[in-house]
XYZ file of C-alpha atoms in Angstrom:
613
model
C 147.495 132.109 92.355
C 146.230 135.132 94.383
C 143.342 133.507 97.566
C 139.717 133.859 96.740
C 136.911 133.941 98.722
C 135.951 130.874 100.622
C 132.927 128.820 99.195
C 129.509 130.104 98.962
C 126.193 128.704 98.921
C 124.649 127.413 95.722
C 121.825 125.440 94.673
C 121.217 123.384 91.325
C 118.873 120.647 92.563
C 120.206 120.103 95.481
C 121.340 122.782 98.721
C 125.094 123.445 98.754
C 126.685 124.488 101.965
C 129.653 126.805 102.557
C 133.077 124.677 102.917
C 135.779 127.743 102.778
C 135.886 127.443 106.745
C 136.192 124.338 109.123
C 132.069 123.896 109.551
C 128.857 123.779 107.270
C 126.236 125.906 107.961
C 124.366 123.200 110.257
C 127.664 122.056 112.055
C 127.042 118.370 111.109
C 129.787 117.613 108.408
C 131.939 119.591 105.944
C 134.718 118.601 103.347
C 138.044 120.052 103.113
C 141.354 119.483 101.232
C 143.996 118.034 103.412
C 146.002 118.996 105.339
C 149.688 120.041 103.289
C 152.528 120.665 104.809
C 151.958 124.415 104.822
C 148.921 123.727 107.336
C 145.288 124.127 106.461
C 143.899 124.830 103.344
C 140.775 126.948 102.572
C 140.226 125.837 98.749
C 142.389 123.576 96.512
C 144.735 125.691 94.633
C 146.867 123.693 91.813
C 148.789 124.810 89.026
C 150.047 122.316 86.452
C 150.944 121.827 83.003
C 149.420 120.626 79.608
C 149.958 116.974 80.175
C 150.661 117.029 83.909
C 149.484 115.146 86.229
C 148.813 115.936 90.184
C 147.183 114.070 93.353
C 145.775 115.348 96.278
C 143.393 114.648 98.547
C 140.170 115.577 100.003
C 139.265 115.420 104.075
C 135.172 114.866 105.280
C 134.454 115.289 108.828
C 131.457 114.254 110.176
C 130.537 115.765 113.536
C 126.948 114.192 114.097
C 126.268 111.056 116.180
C 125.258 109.055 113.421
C 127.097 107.769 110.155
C 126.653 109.521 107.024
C 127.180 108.416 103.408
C 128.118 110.592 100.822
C 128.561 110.416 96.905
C 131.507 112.364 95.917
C 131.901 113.957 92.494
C 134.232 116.581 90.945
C 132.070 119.518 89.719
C 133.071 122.529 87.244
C 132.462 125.988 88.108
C 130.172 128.694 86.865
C 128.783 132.433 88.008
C 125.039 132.723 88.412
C 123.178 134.621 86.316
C 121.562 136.070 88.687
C 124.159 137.904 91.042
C 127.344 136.868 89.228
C 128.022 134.294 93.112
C 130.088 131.523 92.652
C 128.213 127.674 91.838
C 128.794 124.344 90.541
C 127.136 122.125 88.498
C 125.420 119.841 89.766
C 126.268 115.658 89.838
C 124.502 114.706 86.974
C 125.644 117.274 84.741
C 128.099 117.490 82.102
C 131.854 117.606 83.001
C 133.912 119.538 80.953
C 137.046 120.932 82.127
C 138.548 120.471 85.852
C 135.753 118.137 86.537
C 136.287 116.040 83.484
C 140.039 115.741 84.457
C 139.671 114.368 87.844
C 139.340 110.724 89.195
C 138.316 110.141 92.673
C 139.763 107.496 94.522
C 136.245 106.511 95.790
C 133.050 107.794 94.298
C 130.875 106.858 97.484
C 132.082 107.308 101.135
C 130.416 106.431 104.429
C 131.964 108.337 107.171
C 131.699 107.096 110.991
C 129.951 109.403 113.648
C 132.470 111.738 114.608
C 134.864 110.739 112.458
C 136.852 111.443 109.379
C 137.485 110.086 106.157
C 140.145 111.083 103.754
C 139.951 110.255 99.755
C 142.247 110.909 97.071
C 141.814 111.947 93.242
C 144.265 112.760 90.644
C 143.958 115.590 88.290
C 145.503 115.066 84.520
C 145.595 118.200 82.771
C 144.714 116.835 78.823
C 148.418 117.991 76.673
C 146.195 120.517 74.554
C 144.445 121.631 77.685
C 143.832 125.855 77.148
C 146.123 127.870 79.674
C 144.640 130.054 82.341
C 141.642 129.444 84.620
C 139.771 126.350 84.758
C 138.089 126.661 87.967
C 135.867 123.857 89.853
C 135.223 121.419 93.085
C 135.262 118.239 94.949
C 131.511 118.037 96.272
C 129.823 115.941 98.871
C 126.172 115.007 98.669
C 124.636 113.622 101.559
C 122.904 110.657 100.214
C 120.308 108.909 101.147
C 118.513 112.438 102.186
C 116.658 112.692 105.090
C 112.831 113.077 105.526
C 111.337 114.480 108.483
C 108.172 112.235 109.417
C 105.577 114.515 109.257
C 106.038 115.542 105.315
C 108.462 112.392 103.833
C 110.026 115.017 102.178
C 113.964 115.122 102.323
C 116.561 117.833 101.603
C 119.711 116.502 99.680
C 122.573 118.664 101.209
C 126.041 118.930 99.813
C 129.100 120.958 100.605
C 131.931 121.542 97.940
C 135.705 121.999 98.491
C 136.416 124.955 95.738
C 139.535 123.896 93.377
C 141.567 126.379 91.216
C 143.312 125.169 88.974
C 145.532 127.257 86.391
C 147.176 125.601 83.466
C 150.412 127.236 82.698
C 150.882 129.127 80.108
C 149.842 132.600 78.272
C 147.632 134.101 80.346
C 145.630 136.854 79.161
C 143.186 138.836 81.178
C 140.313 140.293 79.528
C 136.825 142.069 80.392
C 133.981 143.366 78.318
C 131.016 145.651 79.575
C 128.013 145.300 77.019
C 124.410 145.713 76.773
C 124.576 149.303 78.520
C 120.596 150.461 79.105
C 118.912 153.612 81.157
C 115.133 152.944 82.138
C 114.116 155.788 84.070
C 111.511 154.562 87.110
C 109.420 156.988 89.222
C 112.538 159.366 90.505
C 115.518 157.214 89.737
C 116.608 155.420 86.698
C 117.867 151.624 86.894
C 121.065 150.883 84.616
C 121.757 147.644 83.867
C 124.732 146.313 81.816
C 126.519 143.157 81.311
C 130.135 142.406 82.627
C 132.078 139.466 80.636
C 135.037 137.889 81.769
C 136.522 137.575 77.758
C 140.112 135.915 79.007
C 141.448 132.842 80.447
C 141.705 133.734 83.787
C 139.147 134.720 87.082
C 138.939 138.313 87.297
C 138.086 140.051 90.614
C 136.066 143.095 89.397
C 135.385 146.835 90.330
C 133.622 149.458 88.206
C 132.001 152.606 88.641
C 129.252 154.713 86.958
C 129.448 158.536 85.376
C 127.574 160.386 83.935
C 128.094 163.550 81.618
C 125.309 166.316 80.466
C 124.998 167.467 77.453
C 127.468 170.194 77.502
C 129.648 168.207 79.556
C 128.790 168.962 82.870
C 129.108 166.017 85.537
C 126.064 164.783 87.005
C 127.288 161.510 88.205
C 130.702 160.274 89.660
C 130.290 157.072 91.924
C 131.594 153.783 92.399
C 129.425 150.736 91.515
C 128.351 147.988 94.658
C 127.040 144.528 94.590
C 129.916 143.001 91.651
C 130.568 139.739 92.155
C 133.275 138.804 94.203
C 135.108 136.855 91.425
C 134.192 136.427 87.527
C 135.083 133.295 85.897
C 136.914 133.064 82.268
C 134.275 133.122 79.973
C 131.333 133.927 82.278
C 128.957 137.143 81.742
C 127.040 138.149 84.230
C 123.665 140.953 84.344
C 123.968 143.252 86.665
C 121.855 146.703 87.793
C 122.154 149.435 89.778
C 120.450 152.524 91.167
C 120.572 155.942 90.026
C 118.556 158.509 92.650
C 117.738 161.275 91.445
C 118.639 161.925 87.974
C 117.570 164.910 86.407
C 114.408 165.588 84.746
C 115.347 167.486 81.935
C 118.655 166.303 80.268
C 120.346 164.535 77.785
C 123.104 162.482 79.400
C 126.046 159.596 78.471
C 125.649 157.628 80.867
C 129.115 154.917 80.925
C 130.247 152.033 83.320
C 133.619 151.428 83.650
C 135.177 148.230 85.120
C 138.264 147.369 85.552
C 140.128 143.457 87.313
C 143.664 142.387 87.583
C 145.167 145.370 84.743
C 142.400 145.220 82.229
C 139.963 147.940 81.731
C 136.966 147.818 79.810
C 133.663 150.469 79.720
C 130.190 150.187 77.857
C 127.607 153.440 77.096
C 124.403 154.359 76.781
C 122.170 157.818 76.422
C 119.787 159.451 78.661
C 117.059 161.418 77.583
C 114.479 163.376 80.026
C 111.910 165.221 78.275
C 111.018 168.678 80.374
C 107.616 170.394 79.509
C 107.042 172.866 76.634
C 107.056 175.384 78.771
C 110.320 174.899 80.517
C 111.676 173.881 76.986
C 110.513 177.778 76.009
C 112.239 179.818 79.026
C 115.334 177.911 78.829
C 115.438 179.397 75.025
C 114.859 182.546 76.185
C 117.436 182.743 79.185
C 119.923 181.401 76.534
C 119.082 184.007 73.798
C 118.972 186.564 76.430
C 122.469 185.946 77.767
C 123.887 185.841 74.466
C 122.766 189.534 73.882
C 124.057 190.607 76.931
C 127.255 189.209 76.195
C 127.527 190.111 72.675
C 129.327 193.583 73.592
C 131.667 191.579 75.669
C 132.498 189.373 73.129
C 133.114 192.172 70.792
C 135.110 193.661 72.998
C 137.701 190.504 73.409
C 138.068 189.428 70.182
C 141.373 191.058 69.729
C 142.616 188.377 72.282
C 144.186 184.609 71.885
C 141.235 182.201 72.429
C 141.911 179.865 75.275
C 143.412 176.827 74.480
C 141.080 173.600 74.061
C 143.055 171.069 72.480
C 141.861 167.415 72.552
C 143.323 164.941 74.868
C 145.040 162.229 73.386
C 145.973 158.933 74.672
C 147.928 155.770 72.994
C 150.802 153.101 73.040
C 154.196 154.126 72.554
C 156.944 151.285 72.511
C 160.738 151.605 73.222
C 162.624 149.076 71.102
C 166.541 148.594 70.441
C 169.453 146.360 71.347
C 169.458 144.630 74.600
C 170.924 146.878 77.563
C 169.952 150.247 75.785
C 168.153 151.281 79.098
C 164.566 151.104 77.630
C 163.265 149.512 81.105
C 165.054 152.591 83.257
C 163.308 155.042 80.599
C 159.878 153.810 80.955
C 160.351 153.119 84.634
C 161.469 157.283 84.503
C 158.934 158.434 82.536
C 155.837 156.649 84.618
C 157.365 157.814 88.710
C 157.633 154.088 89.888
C 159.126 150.620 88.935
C 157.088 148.715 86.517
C 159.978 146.917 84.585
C 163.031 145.604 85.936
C 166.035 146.413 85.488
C 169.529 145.048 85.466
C 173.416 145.448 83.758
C 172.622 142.316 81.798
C 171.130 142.439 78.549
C 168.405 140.766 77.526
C 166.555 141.416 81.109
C 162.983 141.937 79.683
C 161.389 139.208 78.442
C 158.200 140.336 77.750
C 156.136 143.723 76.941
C 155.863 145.516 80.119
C 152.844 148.464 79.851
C 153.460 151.777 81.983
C 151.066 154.835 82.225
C 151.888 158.296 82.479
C 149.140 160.082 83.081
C 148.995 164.045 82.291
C 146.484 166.420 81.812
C 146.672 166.457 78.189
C 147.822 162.935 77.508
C 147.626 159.312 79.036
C 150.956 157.692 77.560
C 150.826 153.913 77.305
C 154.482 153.192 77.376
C 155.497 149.437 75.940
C 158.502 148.190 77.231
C 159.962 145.754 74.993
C 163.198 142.961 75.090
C 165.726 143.437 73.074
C 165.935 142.965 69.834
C 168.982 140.514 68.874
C 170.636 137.588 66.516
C 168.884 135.052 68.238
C 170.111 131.446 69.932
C 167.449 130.177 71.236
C 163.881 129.398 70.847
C 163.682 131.817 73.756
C 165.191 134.448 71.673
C 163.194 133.900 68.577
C 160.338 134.248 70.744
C 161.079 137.397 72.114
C 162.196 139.117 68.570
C 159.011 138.073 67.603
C 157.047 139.923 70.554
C 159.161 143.301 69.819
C 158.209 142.630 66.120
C 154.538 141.936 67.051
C 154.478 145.114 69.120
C 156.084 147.838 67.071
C 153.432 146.968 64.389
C 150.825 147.558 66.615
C 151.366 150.836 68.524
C 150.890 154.642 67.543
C 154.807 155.825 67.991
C 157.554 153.868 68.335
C 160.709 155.424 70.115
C 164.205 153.739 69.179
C 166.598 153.856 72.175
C 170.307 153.994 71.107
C 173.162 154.431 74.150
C 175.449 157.676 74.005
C 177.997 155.439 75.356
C 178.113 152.781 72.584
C 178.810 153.952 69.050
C 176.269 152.745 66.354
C 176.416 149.271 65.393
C 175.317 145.945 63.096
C 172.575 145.948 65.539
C 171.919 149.344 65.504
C 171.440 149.437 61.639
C 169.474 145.882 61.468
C 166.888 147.687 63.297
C 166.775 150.859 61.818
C 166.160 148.924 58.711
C 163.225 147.237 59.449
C 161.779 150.292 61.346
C 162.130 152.201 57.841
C 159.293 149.297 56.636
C 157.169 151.243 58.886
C 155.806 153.832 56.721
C 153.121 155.818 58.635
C 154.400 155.150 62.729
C 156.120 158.472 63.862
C 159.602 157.272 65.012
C 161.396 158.889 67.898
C 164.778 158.536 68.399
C 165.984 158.393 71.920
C 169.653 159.404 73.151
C 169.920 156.982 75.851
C 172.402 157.533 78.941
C 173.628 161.137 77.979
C 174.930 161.376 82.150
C 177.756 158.658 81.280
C 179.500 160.787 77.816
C 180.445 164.564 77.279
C 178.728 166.210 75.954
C 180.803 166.157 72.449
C 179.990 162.651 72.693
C 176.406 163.303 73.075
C 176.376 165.755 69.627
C 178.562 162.956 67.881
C 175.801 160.428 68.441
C 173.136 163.059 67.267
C 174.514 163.341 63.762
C 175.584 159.576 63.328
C 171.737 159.516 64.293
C 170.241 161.397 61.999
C 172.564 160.108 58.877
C 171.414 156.783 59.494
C 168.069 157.617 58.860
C 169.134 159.883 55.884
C 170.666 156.512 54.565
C 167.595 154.428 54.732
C 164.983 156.671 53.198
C 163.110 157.537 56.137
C 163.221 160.718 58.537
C 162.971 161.265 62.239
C 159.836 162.646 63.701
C 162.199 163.580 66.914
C 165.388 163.090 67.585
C 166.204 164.139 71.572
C 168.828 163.336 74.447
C 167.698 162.154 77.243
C 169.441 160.490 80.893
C 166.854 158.253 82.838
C 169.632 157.888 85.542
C 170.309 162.325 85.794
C 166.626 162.874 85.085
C 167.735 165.239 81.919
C 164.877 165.785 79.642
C 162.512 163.120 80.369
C 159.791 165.583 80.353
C 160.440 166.561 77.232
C 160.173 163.364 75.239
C 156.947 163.161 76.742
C 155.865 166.428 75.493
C 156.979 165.004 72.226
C 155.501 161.873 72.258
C 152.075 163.387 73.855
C 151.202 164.900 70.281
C 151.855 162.269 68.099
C 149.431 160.324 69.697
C 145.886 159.531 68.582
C 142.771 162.038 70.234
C 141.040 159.905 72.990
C 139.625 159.964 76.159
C 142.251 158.142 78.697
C 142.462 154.100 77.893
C 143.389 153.450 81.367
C 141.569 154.840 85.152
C 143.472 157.769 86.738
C 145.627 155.993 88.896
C 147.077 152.956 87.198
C 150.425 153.028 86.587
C 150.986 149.520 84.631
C 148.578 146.719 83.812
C 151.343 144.012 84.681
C 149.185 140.841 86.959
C 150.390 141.336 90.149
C 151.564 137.293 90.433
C 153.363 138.383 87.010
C 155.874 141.484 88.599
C 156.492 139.409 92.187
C 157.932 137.407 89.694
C 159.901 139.473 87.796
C 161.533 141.555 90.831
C 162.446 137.784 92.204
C 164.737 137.507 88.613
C 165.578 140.681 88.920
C 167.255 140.284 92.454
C 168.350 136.540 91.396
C 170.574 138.535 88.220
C 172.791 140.410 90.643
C 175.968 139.067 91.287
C 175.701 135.791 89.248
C 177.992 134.608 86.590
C 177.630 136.022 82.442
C 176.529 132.735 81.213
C 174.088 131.917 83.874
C 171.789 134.884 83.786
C 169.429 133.855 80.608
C 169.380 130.459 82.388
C 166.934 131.897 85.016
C 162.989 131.933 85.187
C 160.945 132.357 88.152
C 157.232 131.517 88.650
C 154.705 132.446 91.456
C 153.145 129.101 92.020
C 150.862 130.796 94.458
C 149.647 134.103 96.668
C 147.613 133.346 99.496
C 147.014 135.362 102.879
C 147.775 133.530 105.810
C 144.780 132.361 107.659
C 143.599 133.439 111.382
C 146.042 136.873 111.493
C 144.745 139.802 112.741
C 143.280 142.271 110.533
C 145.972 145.157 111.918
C 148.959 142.162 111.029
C 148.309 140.640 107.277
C 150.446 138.229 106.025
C 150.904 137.096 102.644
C 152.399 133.673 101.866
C 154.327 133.191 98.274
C 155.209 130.846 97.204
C 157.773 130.924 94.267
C 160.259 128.760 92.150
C 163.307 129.873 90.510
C 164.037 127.435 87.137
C 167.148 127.038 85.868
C 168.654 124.993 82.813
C 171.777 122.465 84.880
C 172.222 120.668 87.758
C 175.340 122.445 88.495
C 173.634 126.027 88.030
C 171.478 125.178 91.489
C 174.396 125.603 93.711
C 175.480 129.323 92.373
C 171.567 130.333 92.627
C 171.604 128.731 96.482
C 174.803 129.631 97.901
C 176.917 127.926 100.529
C 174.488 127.050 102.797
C 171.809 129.062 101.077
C 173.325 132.524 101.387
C 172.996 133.345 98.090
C 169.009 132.363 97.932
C 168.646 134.070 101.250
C 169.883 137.378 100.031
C 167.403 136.781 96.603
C 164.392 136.724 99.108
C 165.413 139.321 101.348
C 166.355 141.836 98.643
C 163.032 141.093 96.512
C 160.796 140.823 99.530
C 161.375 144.623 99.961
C 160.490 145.350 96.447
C 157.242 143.306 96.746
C 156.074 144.280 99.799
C 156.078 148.289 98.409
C 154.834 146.914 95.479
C 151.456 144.937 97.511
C 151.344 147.111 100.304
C 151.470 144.427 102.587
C 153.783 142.113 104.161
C 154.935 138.699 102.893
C 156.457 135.790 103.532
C 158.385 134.527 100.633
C 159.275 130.783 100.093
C 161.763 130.210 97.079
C 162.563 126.429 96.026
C 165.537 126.192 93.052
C 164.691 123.990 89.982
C 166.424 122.519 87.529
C 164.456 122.613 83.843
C 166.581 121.000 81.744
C 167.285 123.492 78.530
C 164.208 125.142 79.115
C 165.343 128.126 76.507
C 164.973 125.408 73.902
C 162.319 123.136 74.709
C 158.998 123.955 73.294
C 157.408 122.731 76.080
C 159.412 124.249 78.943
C 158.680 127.689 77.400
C 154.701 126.980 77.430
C 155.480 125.968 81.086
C 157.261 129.214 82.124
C 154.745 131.375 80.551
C 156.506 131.924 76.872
């Protein structure tokens, strides 16, 4: 899990002090986790499955001259309504999720001057626990409180250790802007909205504010400040901000967008400034008045070709076909960048992988999908179903066949059920024209287009294309661009895929763990990101960022071709993917790999839920 903030302040009842660094505020006590072998740790941050169980350990140092007692309790997590900050609930409240599941070794701990105590809990994660998010913390509340003579009246001060904790399994980030008003006040307007984390997992948000007149001119373009600095699953927050000068005689759309961690999400609302009569009147009469004067004009060009003002259009497209049909090195063509790996074995992508092309006419929301097959596994019947899931759902579906390969069962088994598809355009794609003649290539064309003839249906497109040579790549776009629905863009200028960020480090470690292993061993592999912190105390000009990752696979005896003699072969896994994440983060990391043996993960419900299937 990527690092988070350290621990603010919070108060429910009681005043909660900052633990994310070594000190409270007052420099009298503070509670940390303990120490791990990786050295000191800001915030707890655990991972675990439905029905696993963990233990750690939390540390409290007290740095007065005098004992101190403390009742520890394990609280859950919430915003505040008020400025979206992170808080806990408070001792005697309920417990439903990360602090329900915890058990403290000790409940009530007396620690000596200067000293330090340590106390362990253990953490079982319920077997129908929801995946994602559940965060929390271990608090401290200095008990009895302390009253200053003069008043008798005592503060009851606590400092809380934060704890993440994701349950593994489908994650799915989601985010929701609501409740968009305007009030105008004086000369500026206050908007307020509502942002609501709708997923399972803590979104880190950023949004901005626009504004369009009535005839579409701009008159706001800004980013928004004061978000909070993390938003919890299932937490909304009500925010405001400040629009200076806005002008006084308009009708406007005024919309917040927001986007955290690949999901996008914007609310609306309209502005209305009422001018005086007056300037209501000579605005009529400039208009009328420049009409006239450019009625000759008009008369005089209306011989010529209007200029073109078709709508924009944005929408999903998916690529689906047979495994190794080069539907990952299409999309990653068609958007500039990597966004799905790629490799010679087939069945490489295991889930949908979203890239964005963004033109001036279009935003194409490419869906990279596995490959469709006769499946073995659970695995595999899993991932037919997510091509099956997907194709329904998008506005053109593009069906890649290889010039290299000629058609076949497979081929046919899914040009069958795309022909259930009635009203999805259906684009079929030429793959990897640069590796046949170009007979070949017209062969493949016809064999095509009969198959289709066969089954009742008909081609919307039908084009050629090399990912590889860069041969008419441009051109399915422009076909694709067309068929899709008119819309404003779905996604911000700028994104390329909405992939997590824990979820392609990931994927490039498989894809660099595929090369050079044996054909039976490469559906055998999974990787997960256990975790994505910065390294503490580095210099600002120097960032480091530890992951750390494991690579599953199904048998004992697969561990030593993953590791190597005398870990060669896992070495040249993390140096060959560390390059690929570190363009990917813009930063530079430190990657830890560990090899694990899941015993027939592909076919063990359970295992699957575990790796994220």
């Amino acid at each position: 899990m990527a690092a988070l903030p350290a621990m603010a302040a919070a108060a429910i009842g009681l005043v909660l002090l900052p633990a994310g660094t070594a000190e409270a505020e007052d420099g009298q006590w503070s509670v940390l986790p303990a120490t791990s072998t990786i050295g000191k740790r800001p915030c707890f941050y655990l991972a675990a499955a439905p029905g696993q169980r963990l233990t750690d350990a939390v540390t409290l140092t007290n740095r007065s001259d005098r004992p101190r007692t403390f009742r520890l309790y394990a609280a859950d997590a919430y915003n505040t309504a008020r400025d979206g900050g992170f808080a806990v609930r408070g001792p005697d409240e309920p417990r439903r999720a990360a602090a329900a599941w915890t058990r403290l070794d000790r409940e009530r701990v007396t620690v000596p001057a200067r000293g330090t105590v340590g106390v362990g809990f253990t953490l079982t994660v319920p077997d129908r626990a929801e995946p994602g998010d559940h965060p929390g913390a271990v608090v401290a509340l200095e008990e009895p409180p302390e009253a200053p003579a003069a008043t008798g009246i005592g503060v009851r001060q606590a400092v809380a250790a934060r704890m993440y904790l994701r349950v593994t399994g489908p994650t799915a980030p989601a985010l929701a802007v609501r409740d968009v008003t305007v009030h105008r006040r004086g000369g500026a307007a206050e908007i307020s909205y509502t942002l609501h984390n709708t997923g399972n997992v803590t979104l880190r948000p950023r949004a901005g504010l626009t504004a369009s007149g009535a005839l579409g001119r701009r008159l706001l373009d800004r980013g928004i400040t004061g978000l909070p600095a993390e938003l919890l699953p299932g937490q909304e927050v009500r925010l405001a901000t400040r629009w200076d000068g806005p002008p006084d005689a308009e009708w406007a759309q005024v919309t917040v967008h927001a986007r955290a961690d690949g999901t996008t999400a914007q609310g609306r609302a309209a502005y209305a400034a009422h001018p005086p009569l007056a300037a209501v009147l000579a605005a009529v009469a400039l208009v009328w008045s420049a009409l006239g004067a450019a009625s000759g004009r008009m008369a005089r060009m209306s011989d010529r070709s209007p200029e073109s003002t078709a709508p924009h259009r944005a929408g999903f497209a998916c690529f689906v076909g047979r495994p190794n049909a080069g539907k990952s090195t299409l999309t990653n063509a068609l958007v500039g960048t990597k966004v799905a790996i790629t490799s010679n074995r087939p069945q490489t992508t295991r889930h949908t992988v979203r890239g964005i092309v963004h033109r001036p006419d279009a935003q194409l929301v490419l869906v990279d999908t596995p490959g469709l097959h006769k499946p073995r596994t659970l695995l595999g019947e899993r991932l037919n179903d997510v091509v099956r899931t997907t194709w329904a759902e998008v506005d053109v579906i593009g069906f890649c066949l290889p010039a290299d390969q000629k058609l076949g069962p497979g081929d046919k088994f899914i040009a069958k059920e795309l022909a259930g598809i009635k009203k999805t355009p259906k684009i079929a794609i030429i793959t990897k024209t640069d590796l046949v003649e170009s007979k070949q290539v017209g062969e493949q064309l016809i064999a095509v287009h009969q198959l289709a003839e066969e089954l009742g249906f008909e081609w919307a497109e039908i084009v050629p294309v090399s990912a590889v040579g860069d041969s008419q790549v441009q051109l399915l776009a422009d076909l694709i661009a067309p068929l899709l629905p008119e819309s404003p863009p779905l996604y911000p200028e700028g994104d390329l895929t909405d992939e997590p960020e824990m979820v392609m480090v990931a994927e490039l470690i498989r894809e660099a763990a595929l090369e050079g292993v044996r054909d039976e061993l490469p559906h055998s592999i999974a990787v997960v990101v256990e975790e994505m912190i910065p390294r503490e105390n580095r210099p600002a000009d120097r960032p480091l960022l530890d992951i750390h990752a494991n690579v599953y696979i199904e048998r004992p005896s697969q561990k030593g071709i993953i590791i190597g003699p005398k870990g060669s072969r896992l070495k040249e896994v993390g140096m060959k993917s560390r390059k690929h994440i570190e363009a990917l983060l813009g930063t530079p990391v430190f990657l830890d790999l560990h090899v694990k043996v899941a015993k027939d993960w592909q076919r063990d419900p359970k295992q699957l839920r575990k790796l994220g299937f």
